[in-house]
Amino acid sequence: MPTNEQILDALQKVFDPELGRNIVELGMVRALSIKENGEVSFTLALTIPGCPMKNQMERDARMALMALPGVNEVIVTFGAMTEVEKKAVFAKGMPELPKLNKFNRVEKVIAVMSGKGGVGKTSITAILACALAHSGKKVGILDADITGPSIPRLFGLPAGGLRSSDQGILPAVTKLGIKVVSINLLVPTEDAAVIWRGPMITGTIQQFWRDVLWGKLDVLLVDLPPGTSDAALTVMQTLPVNGVLLVSTPQELAGMVVRKADSMIKQMKVPVLAVVENMSYFTCPDCGKAHELFGPSHIEELARSVETQTWIQLAIDPKLAALADAGKIEAYSSSNITELIQKTEI
Ligand SMILES: Nc1ncnc2c1ncn2[C@@H]1O[C@H](COP(=O)(O)OP(=O)(O)OP(=O)(O)O)[C@@H](O)[C@H]1O
Ligand SMILES: [Mg+2]
């Protein structure tokens, strides 16, 4: 039969992903009881009753406890912290930022985010990086999409392209001189699947920030996976993000989920620099007319709802998809992206 101490020890390995601290330290574990028959039960006091991370924490706690000899069953009930308790938790602040490699100097970190998948974050990150590089800026891309990395493919960078040096991991460099770090550059083949749990994703992103020899960069763009996942939270919590670009498509649903992402950004106190509505329209090559294939735009309304004055629209452009697929994204240019850079002063 495990002791109270052993149970609490095991629960110290369970983290609140939003706060980056373990649930014991946060005072979330209450009414712990251990029965003779190996049944362990406790109440998990949440900071927010509907916390989207509660199921993950429950799962992690269950796994941590079931691994202990003598534990046969784990019962977790959810409770809520009082206002005073919550204040005390938040007053402790966020965990300290990991220190950047001493050889690095990164002026600006911009994260590219969306609520929904497949809206064009990676494409926009890539063409924005190219436009910045063309204007003489020193640019890096940190591919924070650990389980679905696609940045290297757009630039035609082969798998296994990262090298190491005494000073840190050396990024791959594109033809335009953009420094790229992605898990796809570490795995032996591009198709090797990366199936990792949250803490490993978090650790990898922190390493991509801390242990990579980025050198001097004017802008580091961070390509995020869709939604408010572990990766997105890690980036917002542990990287000094100066601003976020929110990508959406005209579908109302995409707008709704983008607002969800916005609420996370607000909690992290990072400004939304602009909303980019991708695939807004398609200009017919024959008649020259713009057709709103995914329905009418909601961009102005969306920009208002996430409290930014700045938005741009991008057309559906088969040339963009073709160049991306061919690994030749650096040959693509878009006047709207230039407009985005001017408007946001990235
Ligand atoms: N404006 C566009 N015109 C034509 N095709 C586009 C456009 N934007 C993106 N695409 C295509 O749509 C697909 C999805 O784009 P992309 O991978 O950039 O989205 P994503 O938001 O990064 O996706 P994920 O959420 O999976 O990371 C790609 O095949 C890309 O080439
Ligand atoms: Mg992507």
PDB file of C-alpha atoms and ligand atoms in Angstrom, residues 114 116-125 127 145 148 150 153-154 223-227 247 278-281 314-322 324-325 329 332, ligand 1:
ATOM      1  CA  SER A 114      -4.919  29.423 -35.769  1.00  0.00           C
ATOM      2  CA  LYS A 116      -8.404  25.212 -36.856  1.00  0.00           C
ATOM      3  CA  GLY A 117      -6.025  23.046 -38.879  1.00  0.00           C
ATOM      4  CA  GLY A 118      -5.189  23.436 -42.554  1.00  0.00           C
ATOM      5  CA  VAL A 119      -5.936  27.155 -42.829  1.00  0.00           C
ATOM      6  CA  GLY A 120      -2.478  28.043 -44.125  1.00  0.00           C
ATOM      7  CA  LYS A 121      -0.306  28.851 -41.080  1.00  0.00           C
ATOM      8  CA  THR A 122       2.731  27.041 -42.427  1.00  0.00           C
ATOM      9  CA  SER A 123       2.386  28.526 -45.912  1.00  0.00           C
ATOM     10  CA  ILE A 124       2.005  32.024 -44.467  1.00  0.00           C
ATOM     11  CA  THR A 125       4.948  31.556 -42.097  1.00  0.00           C
ATOM     12  CA  ILE A 127       6.100  33.284 -47.467  1.00  0.00           C
ATOM     13  CA  ASP A 145       4.530  21.677 -35.038  1.00  0.00           C
ATOM     14  CA  GLY A 148       3.060  17.426 -38.033  1.00  0.00           C
ATOM     15  CA  SER A 150       5.934  20.695 -42.703  1.00  0.00           C
ATOM     16  CA  ARG A 153       9.197  20.401 -47.163  1.00  0.00           C
ATOM     17  CA  LEU A 154       8.135  23.836 -48.399  1.00  0.00           C
ATOM     18  CA  ASP A 223       4.929  28.027 -36.880  1.00  0.00           C
ATOM     19  CA  LEU A 224       2.422  26.514 -34.457  1.00  0.00           C
ATOM     20  CA  PRO A 225       0.272  23.428 -34.786  1.00  0.00           C
ATOM     21  CA  PRO A 226      -3.465  24.166 -34.928  1.00  0.00           C
ATOM     22  CA  GLY A 227      -5.407  25.076 -31.827  1.00  0.00           C
ATOM     23  CA  VAL A 247      -4.776  32.896 -39.429  1.00  0.00           C
ATOM     24  CA  ASN A 278      -6.440  33.051 -46.090  1.00  0.00           C
ATOM     25  CA  MET A 279      -8.257  31.593 -49.106  1.00  0.00           C
ATOM     26  CA  SER A 280     -10.580  34.607 -49.014  1.00  0.00           C
ATOM     27  CA  TYR A 281     -11.388  34.507 -52.719  1.00  0.00           C
ATOM     28  CA  LEU A 314      -4.952  36.293 -49.223  1.00  0.00           C
ATOM     29  CA  ALA A 315      -6.448  34.736 -52.327  1.00  0.00           C
ATOM     30  CA  ILE A 316      -6.568  31.058 -53.151  1.00  0.00           C
ATOM     31  CA  ASP A 317      -3.579  30.735 -55.420  1.00  0.00           C
ATOM     32  CA  PRO A 318      -2.806  27.405 -57.113  1.00  0.00           C
ATOM     33  CA  LYS A 319       0.736  28.680 -57.752  1.00  0.00           C
ATOM     34  CA  LEU A 320       1.349  28.913 -53.992  1.00  0.00           C
ATOM     35  CA  ALA A 321       0.234  25.315 -53.430  1.00  0.00           C
ATOM     36  CA  ALA A 322       2.281  24.066 -56.414  1.00  0.00           C
ATOM     37  CA  ALA A 324       4.973  24.626 -51.732  1.00  0.00           C
ATOM     38  CA  ASP A 325       4.542  21.039 -52.901  1.00  0.00           C
ATOM     39  CA  ILE A 329       8.263  28.316 -51.794  1.00  0.00           C
ATOM     40  CA  TYR A 332       6.662  32.817 -54.440  1.00  0.00           C
TER      41      TYR A 332
HETATM   42  N1  LIG B   1      -3.733  30.820 -50.326  1.00  0.00           N
HETATM   43  C1  LIG B   1      -3.624  29.534 -50.702  1.00  0.00           C
HETATM   44  N2  LIG B   1      -3.881  29.153 -51.966  1.00  0.00           N
HETATM   45  C2  LIG B   1      -3.769  27.859 -52.342  1.00  0.00           C
HETATM   46  N3  LIG B   1      -3.426  26.865 -51.524  1.00  0.00           N
HETATM   47  C3  LIG B   1      -3.156  27.183 -50.245  1.00  0.00           C
HETATM   48  C4  LIG B   1      -3.227  28.520 -49.763  1.00  0.00           C
HETATM   49  N4  LIG B   1      -2.887  28.523 -48.448  1.00  0.00           N
HETATM   50  C5  LIG B   1      -2.614  27.253 -48.138  1.00  0.00           C
HETATM   51  N5  LIG B   1      -2.763  26.437 -49.204  1.00  0.00           N
HETATM   52  C6  LIG B   1      -2.598  24.984 -49.247  1.00  0.00           C
HETATM   53  O1  LIG B   1      -3.451  24.438 -48.245  1.00  0.00           O
HETATM   54  C7  LIG B   1      -2.820  23.356 -47.568  1.00  0.00           C
HETATM   55  C8  LIG B   1      -2.749  23.650 -46.075  1.00  0.00           C
HETATM   56  O2  LIG B   1      -1.880  24.751 -45.874  1.00  0.00           O
HETATM   57  P1  LIG B   1      -0.860  24.804 -44.640  1.00  0.00           P
HETATM   58  O3  LIG B   1      -0.140  23.520 -44.494  1.00  0.00           O
HETATM   59  O4  LIG B   1      -0.060  26.043 -44.812  1.00  0.00           O
HETATM   60  O5  LIG B   1      -1.904  24.983 -43.463  1.00  0.00           O
HETATM   61  P2  LIG B   1      -1.648  24.864 -41.891  1.00  0.00           P
HETATM   62  O6  LIG B   1      -2.621  25.785 -41.248  1.00  0.00           O
HETATM   63  O7  LIG B   1      -0.215  25.065 -41.591  1.00  0.00           O
HETATM   64  O8  LIG B   1      -2.049  23.363 -41.626  1.00  0.00           O
HETATM   65  P3  LIG B   1      -1.827  22.528 -40.260  1.00  0.00           P
HETATM   66  O9  LIG B   1      -2.897  23.015 -39.342  1.00  0.00           O
HETATM   67  O10 LIG B   1      -2.008  21.119 -40.693  1.00  0.00           O
HETATM   68  O11 LIG B   1      -0.454  22.863 -39.773  1.00  0.00           O
HETATM   69  C9  LIG B   1      -1.464  23.180 -48.234  1.00  0.00           C
HETATM   70  O12 LIG B   1      -1.547  22.187 -49.199  1.00  0.00           O
HETATM   71  C10 LIG B   1      -1.188  24.538 -48.871  1.00  0.00           C
HETATM   72  O13 LIG B   1      -0.352  24.441 -50.018  1.00  0.00           O
END
